[in-house]
């Protein structure tokens, strides 16, 4: 018999796995009892089967070993069979689902075994039975299975009839409400899930549960709304207009945030309002955000709360105020938030290490989470306001903490630390002072060596700021061989990394030495440069043009670069001017041309290119003033008097009809354009 | 000697006769008159007094004709009551406006003393000026909050909002001096009794609303700006601080909101959090390992209660049943019980004597208690219950029994005067224990024939029968009234009986109740008058030794006032004569004895009951 074999297998496994060589008899006994329970499920007398299931229920409660035994001995398929048989009595079927629910309460492995035995479809099928007690037992078991991280949530959505049926069961009892909303809140992980639930009337069905007399139901319903509204405009926009017992939903959430409510409820309600606000359904200056949600989230960050709550509070707050400088300002003055966050870095505390091992373990587990949450919140706080950034950098040991955060083992912490650094790097003052004092470029460079893309994006973006010409860190970074690294970034598949790479190079080339410029060109290679000029991402193209423009400044540099790469550059310029591009791109290109026209020898590359001159002429008559201005600038450089061969150039251009155009432009309504044209005309008069 | 003397409440004129008897050595009338009115009418000074000041009354009376103001005032009262339900404004009034008296001259007030403007030169910090609210923040608030709106920041916006104690220099901004705390608008710094501020919050200016919240639970303070909490500014605050604002440059104007309008900050929410916090703290209070033995704790509570009140037999029985030990030895319990019994019976003189004998030095170390006892003794003399007058009044055979120190007589009394047995007052037993009351139902074996079995009862079961009457004492006021009345009824029944036997005193209108002053006996009355003088002497002696004591004075005055009425039992101060009035004194004496024996002066059970029933602040 197959059961017997399985038992033997299990038996052997037991013996071989037993490191202390548990006496043979004991092992035999344990397995024998477990086996007895399973055997009784096969009794021909239904009454005895029922009693067997009930006994099994009592045996497994709180006994993980027994649960594992029964699963190994194959109890699950039999229980599922009994549960599904319409010939089984309702009582038996109910007891079966209770036992299965109990088995699911065990380890993650138990859940895996249950899911492998197709417990989910069987239980979902059971929900079609009219009996409420049975339905509740099935739902309880389903709930336990679905809230486990090992269960694929997709299983809830495979059968399209399931969600509508669950919605219809919401009215049956407080228990069904609690279990179903809990299943929803755990199984709504993607925008698609949100849409499915939304389309099946989740909002209308769940909203009334927010005022349920049962705390558990209220809480689970609230959680549902938080997952439904997250980054979902459609849901959020609908939520603001929902009335619950004549009260606006946002007001219901505000009530749930009252300070005497359980923290979990306050926090989740604050999340709902945060998500609705971020989705644009509630304005950022609404009093329910400014006076309720934001202070509530700040409170969650205080020392008196659990570490988990503090992490969630800080992350939600960071998310809430990320795009709004006014909220950032308010938060920065609320309850000493900036100073309060400093405490997030004090785990595990030295006290806990000595006195309480359990506490130390707990602290250690949350230390990373706390640090990354604090960095995130600092990043959000400091993303716009200079005063707040100053306040943050002046917080005790802040820069040291960022520096050590950049080299932490946890990627999450590193990412958050670099985000924080990036946010602070937008401050000219900080770049000049604290950034330089703490040599943040060093760990940053190290971080760039081999990090996952998301970290690289942030780190390289920060590097862009550190390479600004007024940054004292620019020099040491240059010396550390950053050019090669940045050039390699421009070859990345990620547009964000390409932008940051070329952006950093552009900043680096601004008013740089000849040596640096040559090094950039050499390292990047013309081929890569031209590949970037045809990059599908406009941002990359713009920054590449910016790089070219920075490279081509001051006369000796222009001539030098044009003498070696003139042909390709002219080619690229032609291509861009001929292709469909935005005004900004064309303007930037014309500026490059103007710079080329400023060179001594480089001028000839334009003067000998009639096609190019025609293009310049065309843009001088363009409807966009910016382009006219750039083109006129170019011409003005070409006809500049004090340079060799200016007479010939002037003559040639007059022949081509530029003088007439310039003349016309002196009458242009735009003063900067007419001024520029007049200056150019003077070159002819002189 | 001719002067008029008016009593506190009765406004009845003392007859010259009594007056001379009582005060023939000290014509202290003018002082007395002032005393008598003190506390009943507003005082003239603003500093440190309870009760509304004259200035405040004036301010309050001015706009009475204005209906809008009345409405606002009503709203204010309602809001304050809702915010601070535990505050009794008759005792500790809440701040409702700035004080026109307690301010520097550079401060101008308007709009019902809610608006403050600066009217000095404002050249430098020496021109700073502050104003305090009319009253300090009552401790019973738990959490107190007020807001200030910046109407105009004036020239430089040097405004300080905060708290200060009575007497702090007003020529300064709040926060600069000891016991002064402030948050300043120009730099956003907080000043904690110091000339140099700490970075605290944002700056504030015209249009901003700044709130100040004092948490009297943990003695901290935080500010709010436009409804947002800025976090704790001060810790370890002293008590009795006044809301204070200070201004320093011309044009600065601020408006206070002590509850006249809804607050911008949601203070109710903050209060609700603290309420929940404290409820939670109580619910989750960790119980020490030994304290966790609930049964032992409960048993100890019951036992200590029984012992405290001297229910000796019950305590012993309880200890036997629960197999626990009694904290105090039996004799000590019985002694206390005896003394208590005497006080409750109104035989205070004997009680004092017994106390002095059993606990030498106790009363010497507690002169206040002794004085209280003596005062009570005087009252009981008026009542005719104290043994000193009693022995003079009652000349019947029964009265002979009442002589102290005749234990052998008690059985005889029990046998011959069975009809008098309901008299809880008749002092039969030598040890000061009252004879059994006929409802001593606690003794089940005797319940069928209470009269015949009396003698045995008295000797063997005196504790039990005392408990029967005595349990009234242990019960908290109010709820006990019913039981007490039941007990003391006997006294009233007894009284006419006494009178009929007692010598015939002129029965005038004073005899309505059948009660007469000192039992109607002349000698007793003389003894009482003499005792009154002694008491007066004791008071003077105490005044010399320990300084004046208003409570004593009041007590003495109330006691003497009894003599001003022909029927003291039916006069405005007649309440003193009620036997229930003995209870406080009785428990005070009991507590003092227990304390002298290093035992708790209050039984833990009562403490727990008090904590459980007291709604408490916040």
Short mmCIF file of C-alpha atoms in Angstrom, two decimals, chain B residues 148-577:
data_model
loop_
_atom_site.label_atom_id
_atom_site.label_comp_id
_atom_site.label_asym_id
_atom_site.label_seq_id
_atom_site.Cartn_x
_atom_site.Cartn_y
_atom_site.Cartn_z
CA UNK B 148 -1.89 83.74 20.80
CA UNK B 149 -2.47 85.28 17.41
CA UNK B 150 0.11 87.74 16.13
CA UNK B 151 -2.02 90.65 14.94
CA UNK B 152 1.03 92.71 14.05
CA UNK B 153 4.71 92.02 14.41
CA UNK B 154 5.30 95.74 14.85
CA UNK B 155 8.75 97.13 14.20
CA UNK B 156 11.00 94.17 14.94
CA UNK B 157 8.70 91.34 15.99
CA UNK B 158 10.43 90.71 19.30
CA UNK B 159 7.50 88.85 20.76
CA UNK B 160 7.76 86.17 23.41
CA UNK B 161 5.04 83.74 24.31
CA UNK B 162 5.22 81.55 27.32
CA UNK B 163 4.80 81.05 31.02
CA UNK B 164 6.05 82.62 34.19
CA UNK B 165 5.58 82.26 37.90
CA UNK B 166 4.00 84.86 40.12
CA UNK B 167 6.38 87.70 40.85
CA UNK B 168 8.77 87.32 37.94
CA UNK B 169 9.92 90.72 36.67
CA UNK B 170 7.51 92.09 34.06
CA UNK B 171 10.07 94.43 32.53
CA UNK B 172 11.40 91.41 30.64
CA UNK B 173 10.37 88.98 27.93
CA UNK B 174 9.12 85.58 29.08
CA UNK B 175 12.00 83.14 29.37
CA UNK B 176 14.76 85.48 30.46
CA UNK B 177 14.46 84.98 34.20
CA UNK B 178 14.17 82.19 36.70
CA UNK B 179 10.76 80.51 36.59
CA UNK B 180 10.03 82.10 33.27
CA UNK B 181 9.75 80.32 29.91
CA UNK B 182 9.25 81.68 26.41
CA UNK B 183 9.32 81.10 22.66
CA UNK B 184 10.43 84.15 20.72
CA UNK B 185 9.22 85.22 17.29
CA UNK B 186 12.31 86.98 15.98
CA UNK B 187 14.66 83.99 16.10
CA UNK B 188 12.35 81.06 16.85
CA UNK B 189 14.41 80.21 19.92
CA UNK B 190 13.13 78.92 23.21
CA UNK B 191 14.23 80.60 26.41
CA UNK B 192 14.28 78.48 29.52
CA UNK B 193 14.95 80.82 32.44
CA UNK B 194 17.96 82.14 30.60
CA UNK B 195 19.06 85.17 28.64
CA UNK B 196 20.37 82.97 25.85
CA UNK B 197 17.92 80.97 23.81
CA UNK B 198 18.15 77.52 22.29
CA UNK B 199 17.25 76.85 18.66
CA UNK B 200 13.72 75.53 18.94
CA UNK B 201 11.26 76.23 16.16
CA UNK B 202 10.57 78.46 13.18
CA UNK B 203 10.28 82.22 13.56
CA UNK B 204 6.78 83.66 13.73
CA UNK B 205 5.25 86.86 12.53
CA UNK B 206 2.06 88.71 11.61
CA UNK B 207 -0.84 86.36 10.99
CA UNK B 208 0.67 83.34 12.75
CA UNK B 209 -1.14 81.63 15.58
CA UNK B 210 1.17 80.35 18.29
CA UNK B 211 -0.14 77.88 20.85
CA UNK B 212 1.37 76.93 24.16
CA UNK B 213 0.49 73.63 25.79
CA UNK B 214 1.45 72.78 29.35
CA UNK B 215 1.38 69.10 30.16
CA UNK B 216 1.03 68.93 33.92
CA UNK B 217 1.24 65.16 33.85
CA UNK B 218 4.89 65.09 32.88
CA UNK B 219 5.61 68.81 33.51
CA UNK B 220 6.58 69.63 29.96
CA UNK B 221 5.53 72.29 27.52
CA UNK B 222 5.32 72.38 23.75
CA UNK B 223 4.32 75.08 21.31
CA UNK B 224 2.29 74.96 18.15
CA UNK B 225 2.49 77.18 15.10
CA UNK B 226 -0.62 77.43 12.98
CA UNK B 227 -1.94 74.19 14.38
CA UNK B 228 1.27 72.19 13.99
CA UNK B 229 3.04 70.91 17.06
CA UNK B 230 6.66 72.02 17.28
CA UNK B 231 7.71 69.49 19.89
CA UNK B 232 8.71 69.73 23.51
CA UNK B 233 10.29 73.05 24.47
CA UNK B 234 10.64 72.77 28.24
CA UNK B 235 10.77 69.98 30.76
CA UNK B 236 10.61 69.91 34.55
CA UNK B 237 8.31 72.90 34.77
CA UNK B 238 7.44 74.19 38.23
CA UNK B 239 3.78 74.37 39.28
CA UNK B 240 1.50 77.42 39.27
CA UNK B 241 2.72 79.08 36.11
CA UNK B 242 0.77 81.88 34.47
CA UNK B 243 0.27 82.26 30.74
CA UNK B 244 2.51 85.18 29.80
CA UNK B 245 3.30 87.26 26.73
CA UNK B 246 6.02 89.82 26.29
CA UNK B 247 6.57 92.49 23.64
CA UNK B 248 9.49 94.74 22.94
CA UNK B 249 9.02 97.01 19.96
CA UNK B 250 6.35 99.53 18.98
CA UNK B 251 3.45 98.28 16.92
CA UNK B 252 3.50 94.76 18.29
CA UNK B 253 -0.04 93.51 18.91
CA UNK B 254 -1.15 90.04 19.91
CA UNK B 255 -4.54 88.53 20.75
CA UNK B 256 -4.97 85.77 23.28
CA UNK B 257 -7.38 82.90 23.03
CA UNK B 258 -7.92 81.20 26.36
CA UNK B 259 -10.84 79.27 24.95
CA UNK B 260 -12.96 82.15 23.71
CA UNK B 261 -12.63 80.70 20.22
CA UNK B 262 -11.98 77.24 18.89
CA UNK B 263 -8.25 76.54 18.85
CA UNK B 264 -6.32 76.13 15.61
CA UNK B 265 -4.44 73.17 17.07
CA UNK B 266 -6.52 70.09 17.83
CA UNK B 267 -5.94 70.03 21.55
CA UNK B 268 -8.82 67.63 22.16
CA UNK B 269 -7.03 65.07 20.07
CA UNK B 270 -3.87 65.52 22.10
CA UNK B 271 -5.80 65.19 25.33
CA UNK B 272 -7.54 62.07 24.10
CA UNK B 273 -4.16 60.53 23.37
CA UNK B 274 -3.03 61.13 26.93
CA UNK B 275 -6.26 59.80 28.31
CA UNK B 276 -5.79 56.64 26.27
CA UNK B 277 -2.14 56.49 27.25
CA UNK B 278 -2.90 56.61 30.93
CA UNK B 279 -5.71 54.11 30.64
CA UNK B 280 -3.33 51.84 28.80
CA UNK B 281 -0.61 52.38 31.36
CA UNK B 282 -2.94 51.30 34.11
CA UNK B 283 -4.18 48.32 32.12
CA UNK B 284 -0.67 47.17 31.28
CA UNK B 285 0.96 48.07 34.56
CA UNK B 286 3.53 45.39 35.27
CA UNK B 287 2.86 43.43 38.39
CA UNK B 288 5.83 42.35 40.44
CA UNK B 289 6.19 38.64 41.01
CA UNK B 290 5.08 38.74 44.60
CA UNK B 291 2.33 41.25 43.92
CA UNK B 292 1.05 38.97 41.22
CA UNK B 293 -0.18 36.58 43.90
CA UNK B 294 -3.60 38.05 43.72
CA UNK B 295 -5.16 35.95 46.39
CA UNK B 296 -2.58 36.95 48.94
CA UNK B 297 -2.96 40.59 47.98
CA UNK B 298 -6.71 40.47 48.31
CA UNK B 299 -6.55 38.65 51.60
CA UNK B 300 -4.10 41.14 52.92
CA UNK B 301 -6.34 43.98 51.83
CA UNK B 302 -9.34 42.55 53.63
CA UNK B 303 -7.35 41.67 56.71
CA UNK B 304 -5.67 45.07 56.96
CA UNK B 305 -9.04 46.73 56.60
CA UNK B 306 -10.51 44.73 59.43
CA UNK B 307 -7.51 45.38 61.62
CA UNK B 308 -7.48 49.05 60.78
CA UNK B 309 -10.98 49.53 62.02
CA UNK B 310 -10.49 47.20 64.91
CA UNK B 311 -12.86 44.42 63.91
CA UNK B 312 -10.81 42.16 66.04
CA UNK B 313 -12.87 39.01 66.13
CA UNK B 314 -13.65 39.14 62.44
CA UNK B 315 -10.01 39.74 61.67
CA UNK B 316 -9.00 36.77 63.77
CA UNK B 317 -11.62 34.59 62.17
CA UNK B 318 -10.54 35.75 58.74
CA UNK B 319 -6.90 35.10 59.53
CA UNK B 320 -7.78 31.64 60.75
CA UNK B 321 -9.83 30.82 57.67
CA UNK B 322 -7.25 32.09 55.22
CA UNK B 323 -4.28 30.89 57.22
CA UNK B 324 -2.67 34.30 57.25
CA UNK B 325 -1.13 36.41 59.97
CA UNK B 326 -2.46 39.62 61.46
CA UNK B 327 -0.11 42.59 61.29
CA UNK B 328 -0.98 44.01 64.68
CA UNK B 329 -1.36 42.24 68.00
CA UNK B 330 -4.78 41.77 69.55
CA UNK B 331 -4.32 44.09 72.52
CA UNK B 332 -3.26 46.92 70.31
CA UNK B 333 -6.33 46.43 68.15
CA UNK B 334 -8.57 46.33 71.17
CA UNK B 335 -7.03 49.48 72.59
CA UNK B 336 -7.59 51.36 69.42
CA UNK B 337 -11.04 50.02 69.19
CA UNK B 338 -11.84 51.18 72.66
CA UNK B 339 -10.63 54.69 71.97
CA UNK B 340 -12.53 54.84 68.74
CA UNK B 341 -15.61 53.64 70.44
CA UNK B 342 -15.35 56.43 72.96
CA UNK B 343 -14.99 59.08 70.29
CA UNK B 344 -17.91 57.71 68.36
CA UNK B 345 -19.99 57.67 71.46
CA UNK B 346 -19.19 61.31 71.96
CA UNK B 347 -17.17 60.66 75.08
CA UNK B 348 -14.18 62.54 73.82
CA UNK B 349 -12.78 63.42 77.22
CA UNK B 350 -12.44 59.79 78.08
CA UNK B 351 -11.01 59.09 74.67
CA UNK B 352 -8.31 61.70 75.24
CA UNK B 353 -7.55 60.25 78.62
CA UNK B 354 -7.35 56.73 77.27
CA UNK B 355 -5.13 57.80 74.43
CA UNK B 356 -2.78 59.60 76.79
CA UNK B 357 -2.64 56.58 78.99
CA UNK B 358 -2.13 53.96 76.27
CA UNK B 359 -0.09 56.00 73.87
CA UNK B 360 1.90 58.48 75.90
CA UNK B 361 3.38 61.36 73.91
CA UNK B 362 1.10 60.70 70.95
CA UNK B 363 -1.10 63.73 71.50
CA UNK B 364 1.81 65.82 72.71
CA UNK B 365 3.41 65.29 69.33
CA UNK B 366 0.15 66.00 67.57
CA UNK B 367 -1.03 69.31 69.04
CA UNK B 368 -3.37 69.82 66.11
CA UNK B 369 -5.06 66.53 66.78
CA UNK B 370 -5.30 67.30 70.45
CA UNK B 371 -6.87 70.61 69.67
CA UNK B 372 -9.36 69.00 67.34
CA UNK B 373 -10.23 66.51 70.05
CA UNK B 374 -10.68 69.20 72.63
CA UNK B 375 -12.86 71.20 70.31
CA UNK B 376 -14.94 68.13 69.77
CA UNK B 377 -15.08 67.58 73.47
CA UNK B 378 -16.50 71.03 73.85
CA UNK B 379 -19.14 70.29 71.22
CA UNK B 380 -19.98 67.05 72.95
CA UNK B 381 -20.35 68.93 76.20
CA UNK B 382 -22.89 71.14 74.53
CA UNK B 383 -24.46 67.98 73.27
CA UNK B 384 -24.53 66.59 76.74
CA UNK B 385 -22.77 63.44 75.72
CA UNK B 386 -19.28 63.97 77.06
CA UNK B 387 -18.73 62.21 80.31
CA UNK B 388 -17.59 65.35 82.10
CA UNK B 389 -20.99 66.89 81.78
CA UNK B 390 -22.82 63.65 81.64
CA UNK B 391 -21.83 62.69 85.13
CA UNK B 392 -23.26 65.96 86.30
CA UNK B 393 -26.49 65.80 84.40
CA UNK B 394 -27.79 62.39 85.05
CA UNK B 395 -28.60 61.67 88.62
CA UNK B 396 -30.71 58.64 88.09
CA UNK B 397 -29.45 55.20 89.06
CA UNK B 398 -28.51 54.81 85.46
CA UNK B 399 -26.34 57.84 85.61
CA UNK B 400 -24.28 56.28 88.32
CA UNK B 401 -23.39 53.55 85.97
CA UNK B 402 -21.85 56.05 83.73
CA UNK B 403 -19.10 56.87 86.15
CA UNK B 404 -15.97 55.70 84.63
CA UNK B 405 -14.07 53.08 86.44
CA UNK B 406 -16.92 50.97 87.72
CA UNK B 407 -16.79 47.81 85.77
CA UNK B 408 -18.66 45.78 88.33
CA UNK B 409 -21.74 47.81 87.74
CA UNK B 410 -22.30 46.84 84.19
CA UNK B 411 -23.94 43.51 84.74
CA UNK B 412 -26.25 45.06 87.26
CA UNK B 413 -27.17 47.70 84.82
CA UNK B 414 -27.86 45.11 82.25
CA UNK B 415 -30.06 43.21 84.58
CA UNK B 416 -32.03 45.99 86.19
CA UNK B 417 -32.43 48.36 83.30
CA UNK B 418 -33.27 46.15 80.43
CA UNK B 419 -35.70 48.70 79.09
CA UNK B 420 -32.85 51.07 78.50
CA UNK B 421 -30.81 48.71 76.52
CA UNK B 422 -31.56 50.18 73.13
CA UNK B 423 -29.63 53.18 74.30
CA UNK B 424 -26.42 52.99 72.40
CA UNK B 425 -25.25 55.98 74.35
CA UNK B 426 -25.54 54.72 77.87
CA UNK B 427 -22.02 54.11 79.02
CA UNK B 428 -22.20 51.02 81.05
CA UNK B 429 -19.06 49.10 80.62
CA UNK B 430 -16.10 50.24 82.54
CA UNK B 431 -13.79 49.84 79.61
CA UNK B 432 -15.84 52.36 77.76
CA UNK B 433 -17.66 49.91 75.64
CA UNK B 434 -21.30 50.51 75.06
CA UNK B 435 -23.75 47.92 76.15
CA UNK B 436 -25.03 45.52 73.58
CA UNK B 437 -27.49 46.92 71.20
CA UNK B 438 -30.53 44.81 70.83
CA UNK B 439 -29.83 44.20 67.19
CA UNK B 440 -26.52 42.58 67.71
CA UNK B 441 -27.63 40.05 65.18
CA UNK B 442 -24.08 39.07 64.51
CA UNK B 443 -24.41 36.87 67.51
CA UNK B 444 -26.81 34.37 66.12
CA UNK B 445 -27.03 32.24 69.20
CA UNK B 446 -28.35 35.14 71.21
CA UNK B 447 -30.68 36.64 68.72
CA UNK B 448 -33.70 34.89 70.07
CA UNK B 449 -33.37 36.16 73.60
CA UNK B 450 -31.29 39.28 73.58
CA UNK B 451 -32.27 40.51 77.01
CA UNK B 452 -31.58 37.54 79.13
CA UNK B 453 -28.28 36.77 77.56
CA UNK B 454 -26.92 40.22 77.90
CA UNK B 455 -24.42 39.70 80.60
CA UNK B 456 -22.58 36.97 78.83
CA UNK B 457 -22.60 38.91 75.67
CA UNK B 458 -21.00 41.90 77.24
CA UNK B 459 -18.13 40.05 78.71
CA UNK B 460 -17.32 37.56 76.05
CA UNK B 461 -18.27 39.19 72.83
CA UNK B 462 -17.71 42.84 73.26
CA UNK B 463 -15.78 43.07 70.00
CA UNK B 464 -18.56 41.66 67.99
CA UNK B 465 -21.15 43.97 69.28
CA UNK B 466 -18.89 46.90 68.70
CA UNK B 467 -18.38 45.89 65.16
CA UNK B 468 -22.08 45.93 64.71
CA UNK B 469 -22.26 49.58 65.42
CA UNK B 470 -18.85 50.44 64.33
CA UNK B 471 -18.89 49.43 60.76
CA UNK B 472 -20.31 52.78 59.85
CA UNK B 473 -16.97 54.37 60.24
CA UNK B 474 -15.20 52.44 57.60
CA UNK B 475 -17.60 53.30 54.86
CA UNK B 476 -16.99 56.31 52.71
CA UNK B 477 -19.17 59.34 53.17
CA UNK B 478 -22.45 59.48 51.41
CA UNK B 479 -23.00 55.84 50.88
CA UNK B 480 -22.72 55.29 54.60
CA UNK B 481 -25.32 57.82 55.61
CA UNK B 482 -28.15 55.37 55.56
CA UNK B 483 -26.44 52.88 57.76
CA UNK B 484 -25.31 55.50 60.17
CA UNK B 485 -28.71 56.92 60.61
CA UNK B 486 -29.97 53.54 61.42
CA UNK B 487 -27.43 53.18 64.12
CA UNK B 488 -27.69 56.51 65.68
CA UNK B 489 -31.43 56.51 65.78
CA UNK B 490 -31.10 55.00 69.16
CA UNK B 491 -29.62 58.10 70.52
CA UNK B 492 -32.65 60.06 69.60
CA UNK B 493 -34.92 57.54 71.08
CA UNK B 494 -32.85 57.68 74.18
CA UNK B 495 -32.79 61.41 74.57
CA UNK B 496 -36.33 62.06 75.67
CA UNK B 497 -35.92 59.17 77.98
CA UNK B 498 -32.90 60.82 79.49
CA UNK B 499 -34.68 64.07 79.91
CA UNK B 500 -37.60 62.61 81.67
CA UNK B 501 -35.32 61.05 84.19
CA UNK B 502 -32.87 63.89 84.39
CA UNK B 503 -33.47 66.80 86.67
CA UNK B 504 -36.12 69.21 85.56
CA UNK B 505 -34.62 72.01 83.66
CA UNK B 506 -36.72 74.91 82.50
CA UNK B 507 -38.29 73.47 79.45
CA UNK B 508 -38.57 76.33 77.01
CA UNK B 509 -38.50 76.37 73.21
CA UNK B 510 -35.13 74.66 73.35
CA UNK B 511 -36.83 71.48 74.28
CA UNK B 512 -38.51 70.91 70.97
CA UNK B 513 -36.25 68.02 70.31
CA UNK B 514 -36.16 67.03 73.89
CA UNK B 515 -32.48 68.04 73.95
CA UNK B 516 -31.01 70.68 76.15
CA UNK B 517 -27.69 72.38 76.45
CA UNK B 518 -25.37 70.22 78.55
CA UNK B 519 -28.31 68.07 79.32
CA UNK B 520 -29.93 71.08 80.95
CA UNK B 521 -27.74 70.93 84.03
CA UNK B 522 -26.38 74.15 85.49
CA UNK B 523 -23.22 72.60 86.90
CA UNK B 524 -22.56 70.93 83.62
CA UNK B 525 -23.04 74.21 81.84
CA UNK B 526 -20.55 75.87 84.12
CA UNK B 527 -18.10 73.09 83.54
CA UNK B 528 -18.63 73.57 79.83
CA UNK B 529 -17.97 77.29 80.05
CA UNK B 530 -14.85 76.64 82.01
CA UNK B 531 -13.74 74.11 79.49
CA UNK B 532 -14.40 76.65 76.75
CA UNK B 533 -12.01 79.03 78.41
CA UNK B 534 -9.40 76.34 78.72
CA UNK B 535 -9.85 75.59 75.09
CA UNK B 536 -9.44 79.24 74.22
CA UNK B 537 -6.30 79.18 76.31
CA UNK B 538 -5.00 76.15 74.51
CA UNK B 539 -5.60 77.88 71.20
CA UNK B 540 -3.65 80.90 72.31
CA UNK B 541 -0.87 78.72 73.52
CA UNK B 542 -0.73 76.91 70.21
CA UNK B 543 -0.73 80.24 68.39
CA UNK B 544 2.26 81.30 70.39
CA UNK B 545 4.11 78.10 69.77
CA UNK B 546 3.25 77.34 66.17
CA UNK B 547 1.87 80.58 64.78
CA UNK B 548 -1.68 81.41 63.84
CA UNK B 549 -3.80 78.65 62.48
CA UNK B 550 -6.90 79.64 60.52
CA UNK B 551 -8.38 76.16 60.73
CA UNK B 552 -8.14 76.15 64.49
CA UNK B 553 -9.68 79.55 64.72
CA UNK B 554 -12.57 78.51 62.54
CA UNK B 555 -13.07 75.32 64.47
CA UNK B 556 -13.10 77.11 67.76
CA UNK B 557 -15.39 79.80 66.49
CA UNK B 558 -17.83 77.29 65.07
CA UNK B 559 -17.86 75.40 68.34
CA UNK B 560 -18.46 78.49 70.41
CA UNK B 561 -21.12 79.67 68.03
CA UNK B 562 -23.31 76.86 69.26
CA UNK B 563 -23.87 78.80 72.42
CA UNK B 564 -25.41 81.66 70.53
CA UNK B 565 -28.57 79.75 69.95
CA UNK B 566 -31.25 78.76 72.29
CA UNK B 567 -31.65 75.51 70.40
CA UNK B 568 -28.17 74.57 69.20
CA UNK B 569 -29.50 71.45 67.46
CA UNK B 570 -31.60 73.55 65.16
CA UNK B 571 -29.26 76.34 64.28
CA UNK B 572 -27.08 77.07 61.26
CA UNK B 573 -24.04 75.60 62.98
CA UNK B 574 -25.97 72.80 64.63
CA UNK B 575 -24.63 70.28 62.20
CA UNK B 576 -21.60 70.00 64.44
CA UNK B 577 -23.63 68.30 67.04
#
